[in-house]
Every structure is written in structure tokens, then in C-alpha cells.
């Protein structure tokens, strides 16, 4: 079992789905980003403060492996593990897991 530094729970909204009735692939980036923002906020750090300190935490690489799809109304967890810290790079390993059956939906590595 993998330990995560942070987890948040969300639910799929109808407008996030495409004509196939599944979450549009680009929407998953929003879920991952929302989790990272909540994690930073929970740590007492704001993006405005980071910017004022000369740190602009922008995504420079996003690697995502889609394993399954979410559908309208699905509840899910977005989990985050801070993997590497350095003067210029922070790597977040993240995953999305459907709540009712714990099925892995997506694995991602986001580099900022």
C-alpha cells in the first residue's frame, strides 16, 4: 500500500463528460491540479506568496496513464505524493481512484 501525503474527494459533474458519457481526458488535469492546490493551501502556502518570493510553480511536464474512465456522479479520490524536492523541481506522483470499488482510474507524474 502506498502512502500519500494528501488526498481529496471529488465527484464527477455532468458537464465534465463528453458524448461517450465519460469524463473528457483533459478534465483529469483539472482534478490533479485541484488536489495540488489544496495540498499547498493546507500547508499554509499560497501561490501569491510563492510568486512574491520569486517562485512560480508552473507545470513543465505532465505524464498521465489512463487506466479506466469516470462517469457522471462517480465519487473519487485524488491522491498526491511529493516525490522530489530540489531548488528547481518538485515532482508530484498522483493517482485518481474511484471511491466505490477502489479502482485505479489514472496514474500521473507532474513536474513543476
PDB file of N, CA and C in Angstrom:
ATOM      1  N   UNK A   1       0.847  -1.183   0.000  1.00  0.00           N
ATOM      2  CA  UNK A   1       0.000   0.000   0.000  1.00  0.00           C
ATOM      3  C   UNK A   1       0.886   1.238   0.000  1.00  0.00           C
ATOM      4  N   UNK A   2       0.599   2.152  -0.862  1.00  0.00           N
ATOM      5  CA  UNK A   2       1.371   3.379  -0.993  1.00  0.00           C
ATOM      6  C   UNK A   2       0.838   4.432  -0.038  1.00  0.00           C
ATOM      7  N   UNK A   3       1.740   5.121   0.600  1.00  0.00           N
ATOM      8  CA  UNK A   3       1.369   6.225   1.479  1.00  0.00           C
ATOM      9  C   UNK A   3       1.319   7.509   0.659  1.00  0.00           C
ATOM     10  N   UNK A   4       0.275   8.287   0.856  1.00  0.00           N
ATOM     11  CA  UNK A   4       0.143   9.560   0.162  1.00  0.00           C
ATOM     12  C   UNK A   4       0.233  10.701   1.168  1.00  0.00           C
ATOM     13  N   UNK A   5       0.793  11.805   0.714  1.00  0.00           N
ATOM     14  CA  UNK A   5       0.924  12.979   1.562  1.00  0.00           C
ATOM     15  C   UNK A   5      -0.400  13.737   1.688  1.00  0.00           C
ATOM     16  N   UNK A   6      -1.269  13.553   0.709  1.00  0.00           N
ATOM     17  CA  UNK A   6      -2.527  14.301   0.709  1.00  0.00           C
ATOM     18  C   UNK A   6      -3.547  13.569  -0.151  1.00  0.00           C
ATOM     19  N   UNK A   7      -4.820  13.725   0.217  1.00  0.00           N
ATOM     20  CA  UNK A   7      -5.909  13.124  -0.548  1.00  0.00           C
ATOM     21  C   UNK A   7      -7.128  14.026  -0.441  1.00  0.00           C
ATOM     22  N   UNK A   8      -7.849  14.157  -1.536  1.00  0.00           N
ATOM     23  CA  UNK A   8      -9.109  14.888  -1.512  1.00  0.00           C
ATOM     24  C   UNK A   8     -10.155  14.070  -2.255  1.00  0.00           C
ATOM     25  N   UNK A   9     -11.404  14.286  -1.906  1.00  0.00           N
ATOM     26  CA  UNK A   9     -12.505  13.553  -2.531  1.00  0.00           C
ATOM     27  C   UNK A   9     -13.312  14.506  -3.404  1.00  0.00           C
ATOM     28  N   UNK A  10     -13.642  14.050  -4.606  1.00  0.00           N
ATOM     29  CA  UNK A  10     -14.420  14.847  -5.547  1.00  0.00           C
ATOM     30  C   UNK A  10     -15.514  13.988  -6.161  1.00  0.00           C
ATOM     31  N   UNK A  11     -16.389  14.631  -6.932  1.00  0.00           N
ATOM     32  CA  UNK A  11     -17.443  13.921  -7.635  1.00  0.00           C
ATOM     33  C   UNK A  11     -17.529  14.469  -9.057  1.00  0.00           C
ATOM     34  N   UNK A  12     -17.727  13.569 -10.022  1.00  0.00           N
ATOM     35  CA  UNK A  12     -17.830  13.955 -11.424  1.00  0.00           C
ATOM     36  C   UNK A  12     -19.124  14.744 -11.639  1.00  0.00           C
ATOM     37  N   UNK A  13     -18.992  15.866 -12.335  1.00  0.00           N
ATOM     38  CA  UNK A  13     -20.145  16.673 -12.712  1.00  0.00           C
ATOM     39  C   UNK A  13     -20.488  16.372 -14.173  1.00  0.00           C
ATOM     40  N   UNK A  14     -21.759  16.400 -14.498  1.00  0.00           N
ATOM     41  CA  UNK A  14     -22.224  16.031 -15.843  1.00  0.00           C
ATOM     42  C   UNK A  14     -21.481  16.771 -16.953  1.00  0.00           C
ATOM     43  N   UNK A  15     -21.250  18.063 -16.772  1.00  0.00           N
ATOM     44  CA  UNK A  15     -20.653  18.861 -17.847  1.00  0.00           C
ATOM     45  C   UNK A  15     -19.186  18.520 -18.112  1.00  0.00           C
ATOM     46  N   UNK A  16     -18.584  17.687 -17.257  1.00  0.00           N
ATOM     47  CA  UNK A  16     -17.190  17.290 -17.461  1.00  0.00           C
ATOM     48  C   UNK A  16     -17.072  16.097 -18.412  1.00  0.00           C
ATOM     49  N   UNK A  17     -18.201  15.565 -18.838  1.00  0.00           N
ATOM     50  CA  UNK A  17     -18.210  14.354 -19.666  1.00  0.00           C
ATOM     51  C   UNK A  17     -18.420  14.703 -21.137  1.00  0.00           C
ATOM     52  N   UNK A  18     -17.917  13.831 -21.990  1.00  0.00           N
ATOM     53  CA  UNK A  18     -18.076  14.014 -23.421  1.00  0.00           C
ATOM     54  C   UNK A  18     -19.277  13.218 -23.930  1.00  0.00           C
ATOM     55  N   UNK A  19     -19.430  13.150 -25.246  1.00  0.00           N
ATOM     56  CA  UNK A  19     -20.582  12.464 -25.830  1.00  0.00           C
ATOM     57  C   UNK A  19     -20.599  10.972 -25.535  1.00  0.00           C
ATOM     58  N   UNK A  20     -19.458  10.406 -25.177  1.00  0.00           N
ATOM     59  CA  UNK A  20     -19.387   8.984 -24.849  1.00  0.00           C
ATOM     60  C   UNK A  20     -19.879   8.702 -23.428  1.00  0.00           C
ATOM     61  N   UNK A  21     -20.152   9.761 -22.673  1.00  0.00           N
ATOM     62  CA  UNK A  21     -20.640   9.589 -21.310  1.00  0.00           C
ATOM     63  C   UNK A  21     -19.546   9.332 -20.296  1.00  0.00           C
ATOM     64  N   UNK A  22     -18.313   9.662 -20.656  1.00  0.00           N
ATOM     65  CA  UNK A  22     -17.178   9.515 -19.738  1.00  0.00           C
ATOM     66  C   UNK A  22     -16.486  10.859 -19.583  1.00  0.00           C
ATOM     67  N   UNK A  23     -15.721  11.000 -18.505  1.00  0.00           N
ATOM     68  CA  UNK A  23     -15.001  12.248 -18.260  1.00  0.00           C
ATOM     69  C   UNK A  23     -14.018  12.486 -19.410  1.00  0.00           C
ATOM     70  N   UNK A  24     -14.054  13.697 -19.942  1.00  0.00           N
ATOM     71  CA  UNK A  24     -13.138  14.084 -21.009  1.00  0.00           C
ATOM     72  C   UNK A  24     -11.705  14.018 -20.496  1.00  0.00           C
ATOM     73  N   UNK A  25     -10.801  13.529 -21.326  1.00  0.00           N
ATOM     74  CA  UNK A  25      -9.422  13.315 -20.885  1.00  0.00           C
ATOM     75  C   UNK A  25      -8.769  14.564 -20.303  1.00  0.00           C
ATOM     76  N   UNK A  26      -9.058  15.734 -20.830  1.00  0.00           N
ATOM     77  CA  UNK A  26      -8.431  16.965 -20.344  1.00  0.00           C
ATOM     78  C   UNK A  26      -8.902  17.347 -18.946  1.00  0.00           C
ATOM     79  N   UNK A  27     -10.081  16.907 -18.554  1.00  0.00           N
ATOM     80  CA  UNK A  27     -10.645  17.256 -17.246  1.00  0.00           C
ATOM     81  C   UNK A  27      -9.806  16.653 -16.123  1.00  0.00           C
ATOM     82  N   UNK A  28      -9.191  15.498 -16.380  1.00  0.00           N
ATOM     83  CA  UNK A  28      -8.370  14.867 -15.346  1.00  0.00           C
ATOM     84  C   UNK A  28      -7.225  15.779 -14.901  1.00  0.00           C
ATOM     85  N   UNK A  29      -6.699  16.583 -15.812  1.00  0.00           N
ATOM     86  CA  UNK A  29      -5.661  17.556 -15.432  1.00  0.00           C
ATOM     87  C   UNK A  29      -6.188  18.534 -14.390  1.00  0.00           C
ATOM     88  N   UNK A  30      -7.449  18.933 -14.525  1.00  0.00           N
ATOM     89  CA  UNK A  30      -8.060  19.841 -13.540  1.00  0.00           C
ATOM     90  C   UNK A  30      -8.178  19.168 -12.174  1.00  0.00           C
ATOM     91  N   UNK A  31      -8.584  17.900 -12.170  1.00  0.00           N
ATOM     92  CA  UNK A  31      -8.687  17.179 -10.905  1.00  0.00           C
ATOM     93  C   UNK A  31      -7.327  17.120 -10.209  1.00  0.00           C
ATOM     94  N   UNK A  32      -6.287  16.801 -10.972  1.00  0.00           N
ATOM     95  CA  UNK A  32      -4.941  16.699 -10.400  1.00  0.00           C
ATOM     96  C   UNK A  32      -4.467  18.050  -9.878  1.00  0.00           C
ATOM     97  N   UNK A  33      -4.717  19.101 -10.651  1.00  0.00           N
ATOM     98  CA  UNK A  33      -4.287  20.436 -10.233  1.00  0.00           C
ATOM     99  C   UNK A  33      -5.035  20.895  -8.984  1.00  0.00           C
ATOM    100  N   UNK A  34      -6.327  20.619  -8.930  1.00  0.00           N
ATOM    101  CA  UNK A  34      -7.114  20.994  -7.751  1.00  0.00           C
ATOM    102  C   UNK A  34      -6.527  20.350  -6.495  1.00  0.00           C
ATOM    103  N   UNK A  35      -6.154  19.098  -6.592  1.00  0.00           N
ATOM    104  CA  UNK A  35      -5.547  18.391  -5.462  1.00  0.00           C
ATOM    105  C   UNK A  35      -4.232  19.057  -5.049  1.00  0.00           C
ATOM    106  N   UNK A  36      -3.397  19.403  -6.020  1.00  0.00           N
ATOM    107  CA  UNK A  36      -2.119  20.059  -5.687  1.00  0.00           C
ATOM    108  C   UNK A  36      -2.350  21.408  -5.016  1.00  0.00           C
ATOM    109  N   UNK A  37      -3.327  22.166  -5.503  1.00  0.00           N
ATOM    110  CA  UNK A  37      -3.629  23.469  -4.900  1.00  0.00           C
ATOM    111  C   UNK A  37      -4.114  23.310  -3.464  1.00  0.00           C
ATOM    112  N   UNK A  38      -4.992  22.333  -3.222  1.00  0.00           N
ATOM    113  CA  UNK A  38      -5.469  22.091  -1.857  1.00  0.00           C
ATOM    114  C   UNK A  38      -4.326  21.672  -0.942  1.00  0.00           C
ATOM    115  N   UNK A  39      -3.417  20.839  -1.449  1.00  0.00           N
ATOM    116  CA  UNK A  39      -2.254  20.393  -0.688  1.00  0.00           C
ATOM    117  C   UNK A  39      -1.390  21.577  -0.276  1.00  0.00           C
ATOM    118  N   UNK A  40      -1.113  22.464  -1.214  1.00  0.00           N
ATOM    119  CA  UNK A  40      -0.277  23.637  -0.921  1.00  0.00           C
ATOM    120  C   UNK A  40      -0.992  24.563   0.068  1.00  0.00           C
ATOM    121  N   UNK A  41      -2.298  24.736  -0.138  1.00  0.00           N
ATOM    122  CA  UNK A  41      -3.073  25.582   0.764  1.00  0.00           C
ATOM    123  C   UNK A  41      -3.082  25.002   2.183  1.00  0.00           C
ATOM    124  N   UNK A  42      -3.244  23.679   2.293  1.00  0.00           N
ATOM    125  CA  UNK A  42      -3.249  23.016   3.608  1.00  0.00           C
ATOM    126  C   UNK A  42      -1.916  23.217   4.324  1.00  0.00           C
ATOM    127  N   UNK A  43      -0.848  23.299   3.552  1.00  0.00           N
ATOM    128  CA  UNK A  43       0.478  23.515   4.134  1.00  0.00           C
ATOM    129  C   UNK A  43       0.690  24.970   4.556  1.00  0.00           C
ATOM    130  N   UNK A  44      -0.329  25.816   4.330  1.00  0.00           N
ATOM    131  CA  UNK A  44      -0.232  27.211   4.734  1.00  0.00           C
ATOM    132  C   UNK A  44       0.510  28.083   3.743  1.00  0.00           C
ATOM    133  N   UNK A  45       0.633  27.595   2.525  1.00  0.00           N
ATOM    134  CA  UNK A  45       1.353  28.336   1.486  1.00  0.00           C
ATOM    135  C   UNK A  45       0.359  28.713   0.399  1.00  0.00           C
ATOM    136  N   UNK A  46       0.463  29.925  -0.079  1.00  0.00           N
ATOM    137  CA  UNK A  46      -0.396  30.363  -1.177  1.00  0.00           C
ATOM    138  C   UNK A  46       0.437  30.624  -2.420  1.00  0.00           C
ATOM    139  N   UNK A  47      -0.198  30.504  -3.574  1.00  0.00           N
ATOM    140  CA  UNK A  47       0.533  30.743  -4.817  1.00  0.00           C
ATOM    141  C   UNK A  47       0.950  32.197  -4.947  1.00  0.00           C
ATOM    142  N   UNK A  48       0.163  33.127  -4.411  1.00  0.00           N
ATOM    143  CA  UNK A  48       0.549  34.543  -4.445  1.00  0.00           C
ATOM    144  C   UNK A  48       1.810  34.762  -3.610  1.00  0.00           C
ATOM    145  N   UNK A  49       1.867  34.116  -2.449  1.00  0.00           N
ATOM    146  CA  UNK A  49       3.059  34.234  -1.602  1.00  0.00           C
ATOM    147  C   UNK A  49       4.276  33.647  -2.311  1.00  0.00           C
ATOM    148  N   UNK A  50       4.104  32.465  -2.911  1.00  0.00           N
ATOM    149  CA  UNK A  50       5.218  31.856  -3.656  1.00  0.00           C
ATOM    150  C   UNK A  50       5.720  32.807  -4.747  1.00  0.00           C
ATOM    151  N   UNK A  51       4.785  33.392  -5.479  1.00  0.00           N
ATOM    152  CA  UNK A  51       5.165  34.321  -6.549  1.00  0.00           C
ATOM    153  C   UNK A  51       5.938  35.520  -5.987  1.00  0.00           C
ATOM    154  N   UNK A  52       5.437  36.049  -4.859  1.00  0.00           N
ATOM    155  CA  UNK A  52       6.115  37.183  -4.230  1.00  0.00           C
ATOM    156  C   UNK A  52       7.529  36.823  -3.784  1.00  0.00           C
ATOM    157  N   UNK A  53       7.746  35.541  -3.485  1.00  0.00           N
ATOM    158  CA  UNK A  53       9.077  35.061  -3.083  1.00  0.00           C
ATOM    159  C   UNK A  53       9.942  34.685  -4.288  1.00  0.00           C
ATOM    160  N   UNK A  54       9.415  34.901  -5.499  1.00  0.00           N
ATOM    161  CA  UNK A  54      10.178  34.605  -6.703  1.00  0.00           C
ATOM    162  C   UNK A  54      10.046  33.168  -7.177  1.00  0.00           C
ATOM    163  N   UNK A  55       9.044  32.467  -6.665  1.00  0.00           N
ATOM    164  CA  UNK A  55       8.833  31.066  -7.042  1.00  0.00           C
ATOM    165  C   UNK A  55       7.516  30.963  -7.805  1.00  0.00           C
ATOM    166  N   UNK A  56       7.608  30.592  -9.064  1.00  0.00           N
ATOM    167  CA  UNK A  56       6.411  30.369  -9.858  1.00  0.00           C
ATOM    168  C   UNK A  56       6.329  28.882 -10.167  1.00  0.00           C
ATOM    169  N   UNK A  57       5.442  28.203  -9.454  1.00  0.00           N
ATOM    170  CA  UNK A  57       5.321  26.751  -9.544  1.00  0.00           C
ATOM    171  C   UNK A  57       4.430  26.384 -10.731  1.00  0.00           C
ATOM    172  N   UNK A  58       5.011  26.422 -11.912  1.00  0.00           N
ATOM    173  CA  UNK A  58       4.267  26.091 -13.116  1.00  0.00           C
ATOM    174  C   UNK A  58       4.585  24.663 -13.546  1.00  0.00           C
ATOM    175  N   UNK A  59       3.611  24.018 -14.134  1.00  0.00           N
ATOM    176  CA  UNK A  59       3.809  22.659 -14.628  1.00  0.00           C
ATOM    177  C   UNK A  59       4.695  22.712 -15.866  1.00  0.00           C
ATOM    178  N   UNK A  60       5.767  21.909 -15.841  1.00  0.00           N
ATOM    179  CA  UNK A  60       6.650  21.839 -17.007  1.00  0.00           C
ATOM    180  C   UNK A  60       6.565  20.477 -17.705  1.00  0.00           C
ATOM    181  N   UNK A  61       5.962  19.508 -17.025  1.00  0.00           N
ATOM    182  CA  UNK A  61       5.790  18.186 -17.620  1.00  0.00           C
ATOM    183  C   UNK A  61       4.635  17.472 -16.934  1.00  0.00           C
ATOM    184  N   UNK A  62       3.796  16.820 -17.737  1.00  0.00           N
ATOM    185  CA  UNK A  62       2.689  16.035 -17.208  1.00  0.00           C
ATOM    186  C   UNK A  62       2.680  14.684 -17.916  1.00  0.00           C
ATOM    187  N   UNK A  63       2.843  13.629 -17.137  1.00  0.00           N
ATOM    188  CA  UNK A  63       2.783  12.262 -17.658  1.00  0.00           C
ATOM    189  C   UNK A  63       1.563  11.598 -17.029  1.00  0.00           C
ATOM    190  N   UNK A  64       0.664  11.091 -17.877  1.00  0.00           N
ATOM    191  CA  UNK A  64      -0.567  10.504 -17.361  1.00  0.00           C
ATOM    192  C   UNK A  64      -0.834   9.173 -18.049  1.00  0.00           C
ATOM    193  N   UNK A  65      -1.141   8.175 -17.244  1.00  0.00           N
ATOM    194  CA  UNK A  65      -1.529   6.861 -17.751  1.00  0.00           C
ATOM    195  C   UNK A  65      -2.983   6.632 -17.370  1.00  0.00           C
ATOM    196  N   UNK A  66      -3.850   6.628 -18.379  1.00  0.00           N
ATOM    197  CA  UNK A  66      -5.273   6.397 -18.158  1.00  0.00           C
ATOM    198  C   UNK A  66      -5.522   4.898 -18.042  1.00  0.00           C
ATOM    199  N   UNK A  67      -6.150   4.478 -16.964  1.00  0.00           N
ATOM    200  CA  UNK A  67      -6.416   3.064 -16.715  1.00  0.00           C
ATOM    201  C   UNK A  67      -7.883   2.705 -16.912  1.00  0.00           C
ATOM    202  N   UNK A  68      -8.775   3.630 -16.604  1.00  0.00           N
ATOM    203  CA  UNK A  68     -10.212   3.419 -16.737  1.00  0.00           C
ATOM    204  C   UNK A  68     -10.873   4.793 -16.801  1.00  0.00           C
ATOM    205  N   UNK A  69     -12.186   4.831 -16.912  1.00  0.00           N
ATOM    206  CA  UNK A  69     -12.895   6.107 -17.054  1.00  0.00           C
ATOM    207  C   UNK A  69     -13.859   6.335 -15.898  1.00  0.00           C
ATOM    208  N   UNK A  70     -14.034   7.599 -15.581  1.00  0.00           N
ATOM    209  CA  UNK A  70     -15.070   8.007 -14.638  1.00  0.00           C
ATOM    210  C   UNK A  70     -16.302   8.428 -15.415  1.00  0.00           C
ATOM    211  N   UNK A  71     -17.460   8.313 -14.760  1.00  0.00           N
ATOM    212  CA  UNK A  71     -18.745   8.650 -15.377  1.00  0.00           C
ATOM    213  C   UNK A  71     -19.494   9.641 -14.475  1.00  0.00           C
ATOM    214  N   UNK A  72     -20.526  10.279 -15.005  1.00  0.00           N
ATOM    215  CA  UNK A  72     -21.275  11.253 -14.203  1.00  0.00           C
ATOM    216  C   UNK A  72     -21.693  10.676 -12.852  1.00  0.00           C
ATOM    217  N   UNK A  73     -21.489  11.464 -11.811  1.00  0.00           N
ATOM    218  CA  UNK A  73     -21.881  11.076 -10.464  1.00  0.00           C
ATOM    219  C   UNK A  73     -20.853  10.253  -9.714  1.00  0.00           C
ATOM    220  N   UNK A  74     -19.848   9.705 -10.417  1.00  0.00           N
ATOM    221  CA  UNK A  74     -18.822   8.927  -9.718  1.00  0.00           C
ATOM    222  C   UNK A  74     -18.130   9.779  -8.661  1.00  0.00           C
ATOM    223  N   UNK A  75     -17.953   9.217  -7.488  1.00  0.00           N
ATOM    224  CA  UNK A  75     -17.146   9.853  -6.449  1.00  0.00           C
ATOM    225  C   UNK A  75     -15.772   9.221  -6.514  1.00  0.00           C
ATOM    226  N   UNK A  76     -14.742  10.039  -6.264  1.00  0.00           N
ATOM    227  CA  UNK A  76     -13.379   9.542  -6.413  1.00  0.00           C
ATOM    228  C   UNK A  76     -12.413  10.310  -5.523  1.00  0.00           C
ATOM    229  N   UNK A  77     -11.273   9.694  -5.305  1.00  0.00           N
ATOM    230  CA  UNK A  77     -10.196  10.309  -4.545  1.00  0.00           C
ATOM    231  C   UNK A  77      -9.084  10.728  -5.499  1.00  0.00           C
ATOM    232  N   UNK A  78      -8.515  11.888  -5.236  1.00  0.00           N
ATOM    233  CA  UNK A  78      -7.294  12.300  -5.927  1.00  0.00           C
ATOM    234  C   UNK A  78      -6.215  12.305  -4.855  1.00  0.00           C
ATOM    235  N   UNK A  79      -5.166  11.534  -5.084  1.00  0.00           N
ATOM    236  CA  UNK A  79      -4.114  11.349  -4.088  1.00  0.00           C
ATOM    237  C   UNK A  79      -2.798  11.905  -4.609  1.00  0.00           C
ATOM    238  N   UNK A  80      -1.972  12.346  -3.685  1.00  0.00           N
ATOM    239  CA  UNK A  80      -0.743  13.035  -4.054  1.00  0.00           C
ATOM    240  C   UNK A  80       0.401  12.596  -3.153  1.00  0.00           C
ATOM    241  N   UNK A  81       1.532  12.368  -3.751  1.00  0.00           N
ATOM    242  CA  UNK A  81       2.778  12.077  -3.025  1.00  0.00           C
ATOM    243  C   UNK A  81       3.844  13.019  -3.563  1.00  0.00           C
ATOM    244  N   UNK A  82       4.435  13.786  -2.671  1.00  0.00           N
ATOM    245  CA  UNK A  82       5.531  14.680  -3.037  1.00  0.00           C
ATOM    246  C   UNK A  82       6.790  13.832  -3.126  1.00  0.00           C
ATOM    247  N   UNK A  83       7.310  13.643  -4.341  1.00  0.00           N
ATOM    248  CA  UNK A  83       8.396  12.693  -4.556  1.00  0.00           C
ATOM    249  C   UNK A  83       9.790  13.308  -4.475  1.00  0.00           C
ATOM    250  N   UNK A  84       9.939  14.496  -4.962  1.00  0.00           N
ATOM    251  CA  UNK A  84      11.286  15.053  -5.032  1.00  0.00           C
ATOM    252  C   UNK A  84      11.217  16.550  -4.802  1.00  0.00           C
ATOM    253  N   UNK A  85      12.115  16.994  -3.998  1.00  0.00           N
ATOM    254  CA  UNK A  85      12.218  18.426  -3.765  1.00  0.00           C
ATOM    255  C   UNK A  85      13.620  18.853  -4.151  1.00  0.00           C
ATOM    256  N   UNK A  86      13.714  19.953  -4.753  1.00  0.00           N
ATOM    257  CA  UNK A  86      15.010  20.484  -5.133  1.00  0.00           C
ATOM    258  C   UNK A  86      14.871  21.966  -5.376  1.00  0.00           C
ATOM    259  N   UNK A  87      15.964  22.609  -5.679  1.00  0.00           N
ATOM    260  CA  UNK A  87      15.897  24.059  -5.863  1.00  0.00           C
ATOM    261  C   UNK A  87      15.086  24.469  -7.091  1.00  0.00           C
ATOM    262  N   UNK A  88      14.955  23.572  -8.073  1.00  0.00           N
ATOM    263  CA  UNK A  88      14.272  23.953  -9.304  1.00  0.00           C
ATOM    264  C   UNK A  88      13.100  23.056  -9.687  1.00  0.00           C
ATOM    265  N   UNK A  89      12.970  21.908  -9.055  1.00  0.00           N
ATOM    266  CA  UNK A  89      11.935  20.963  -9.475  1.00  0.00           C
ATOM    267  C   UNK A  89      11.216  20.346  -8.272  1.00  0.00           C
ATOM    268  N   UNK A  90       9.915  20.225  -8.433  1.00  0.00           N
ATOM    269  CA  UNK A  90       9.106  19.464  -7.487  1.00  0.00           C
ATOM    270  C   UNK A  90       8.315  18.462  -8.325  1.00  0.00           C
ATOM    271  N   UNK A  91       8.333  17.208  -7.909  1.00  0.00           N
ATOM    272  CA  UNK A  91       7.610  16.163  -8.622  1.00  0.00           C
ATOM    273  C   UNK A  91       6.487  15.650  -7.736  1.00  0.00           C
ATOM    274  N   UNK A  92       5.302  15.622  -8.302  1.00  0.00           N
ATOM    275  CA  UNK A  92       4.131  15.091  -7.621  1.00  0.00           C
ATOM    276  C   UNK A  92       3.722  13.793  -8.306  1.00  0.00           C
ATOM    277  N   UNK A  93       3.733  12.694  -7.583  1.00  0.00           N
ATOM    278  CA  UNK A  93       3.124  11.464  -8.075  1.00  0.00           C
ATOM    279  C   UNK A  93       1.684  11.487  -7.597  1.00  0.00           C
ATOM    280  N   UNK A  94       0.760  11.319  -8.528  1.00  0.00           N
ATOM    281  CA  UNK A  94      -0.650  11.419  -8.191  1.00  0.00           C
ATOM    282  C   UNK A  94      -1.414  10.247  -8.806  1.00  0.00           C
ATOM    283  N   UNK A  95      -2.550   9.968  -8.203  1.00  0.00           N
ATOM    284  CA  UNK A  95      -3.443   8.995  -8.809  1.00  0.00           C
ATOM    285  C   UNK A  95      -4.877   9.353  -8.472  1.00  0.00           C
ATOM    286  N   UNK A  96      -5.766   8.841  -9.325  1.00  0.00           N
ATOM    287  CA  UNK A  96      -7.201   9.003  -9.125  1.00  0.00           C
ATOM    288  C   UNK A  96      -7.778   7.609  -8.964  1.00  0.00           C
ATOM    289  N   UNK A  97      -8.562   7.436  -7.895  1.00  0.00           N
ATOM    290  CA  UNK A  97      -9.143   6.138  -7.564  1.00  0.00           C
ATOM    291  C   UNK A  97     -10.643   6.331  -7.346  1.00  0.00           C
ATOM    292  N   UNK A  98     -11.452   5.515  -8.035  1.00  0.00           N
ATOM    293  CA  UNK A  98     -12.898   5.578  -7.833  1.00  0.00           C
ATOM    294  C   UNK A  98     -13.223   5.109  -6.415  1.00  0.00           C
ATOM    295  N   UNK A  99     -14.122   5.806  -5.755  1.00  0.00           N
ATOM    296  CA  UNK A  99     -14.409   5.549  -4.348  1.00  0.00           C
ATOM    297  C   UNK A  99     -15.111   4.218  -4.109  1.00  0.00           C
ATOM    298  N   UNK A 100     -16.157   3.902  -4.882  1.00  0.00           N
ATOM    299  CA  UNK A 100     -16.996   2.752  -4.528  1.00  0.00           C
ATOM    300  C   UNK A 100     -16.301   1.405  -4.680  1.00  0.00           C
ATOM    301  N   UNK A 101     -15.364   1.279  -5.612  1.00  0.00           N
ATOM    302  CA  UNK A 101     -14.699  -0.010  -5.810  1.00  0.00           C
ATOM    303  C   UNK A 101     -13.176   0.067  -5.729  1.00  0.00           C
ATOM    304  N   UNK A 102     -12.660   1.259  -5.396  1.00  0.00           N
ATOM    305  CA  UNK A 102     -11.212   1.491  -5.265  1.00  0.00           C
ATOM    306  C   UNK A 102     -10.450   1.176  -6.561  1.00  0.00           C
ATOM    307  N   UNK A 103     -11.119   1.305  -7.680  1.00  0.00           N
ATOM    308  CA  UNK A 103     -10.487   1.036  -8.970  1.00  0.00           C
ATOM    309  C   UNK A 103      -9.585   2.204  -9.366  1.00  0.00           C
ATOM    310  N   UNK A 104      -8.367   1.875  -9.790  1.00  0.00           N
ATOM    311  CA  UNK A 104      -7.432   2.885 -10.268  1.00  0.00           C
ATOM    312  C   UNK A 104      -7.915   3.431 -11.598  1.00  0.00           C
ATOM    313  N   UNK A 105      -8.061   4.728 -11.679  1.00  0.00           N
ATOM    314  CA  UNK A 105      -8.539   5.391 -12.892  1.00  0.00           C
ATOM    315  C   UNK A 105      -7.378   5.994 -13.670  1.00  0.00           C
ATOM    316  N   UNK A 106      -6.436   6.584 -12.952  1.00  0.00           N
ATOM    317  CA  UNK A 106      -5.344   7.298 -13.624  1.00  0.00           C
ATOM    318  C   UNK A 106      -4.134   7.372 -12.697  1.00  0.00           C
ATOM    319  N   UNK A 107      -2.955   7.245 -13.276  1.00  0.00           N
ATOM    320  CA  UNK A 107      -1.704   7.492 -12.556  1.00  0.00           C
ATOM    321  C   UNK A 107      -1.007   8.632 -13.289  1.00  0.00           C
ATOM    322  N   UNK A 108      -0.391   9.530 -12.536  1.00  0.00           N
ATOM    323  CA  UNK A 108       0.254  10.684 -13.149  1.00  0.00           C
ATOM    324  C   UNK A 108       1.517  11.074 -12.403  1.00  0.00           C
ATOM    325  N   UNK A 109       2.412  11.669 -13.147  1.00  0.00           N
ATOM    326  CA  UNK A 109       3.590  12.309 -12.573  1.00  0.00           C
ATOM    327  C   UNK A 109       3.628  13.720 -13.139  1.00  0.00           C
ATOM    328  N   UNK A 110       3.536  14.686 -12.230  1.00  0.00           N
ATOM    329  CA  UNK A 110       3.514  16.088 -12.620  1.00  0.00           C
ATOM    330  C   UNK A 110       4.777  16.753 -12.094  1.00  0.00           C
ATOM    331  N   UNK A 111       5.513  17.384 -12.994  1.00  0.00           N
ATOM    332  CA  UNK A 111       6.749  18.075 -12.624  1.00  0.00           C
ATOM    333  C   UNK A 111       6.524  19.573 -12.709  1.00  0.00           C
ATOM    334  N   UNK A 112       6.881  20.265 -11.635  1.00  0.00           N
ATOM    335  CA  UNK A 112       6.768  21.736 -11.615  1.00  0.00           C
ATOM    336  C   UNK A 112       8.134  22.332 -11.397  1.00  0.00           C
TER     337      UNK A 112
END
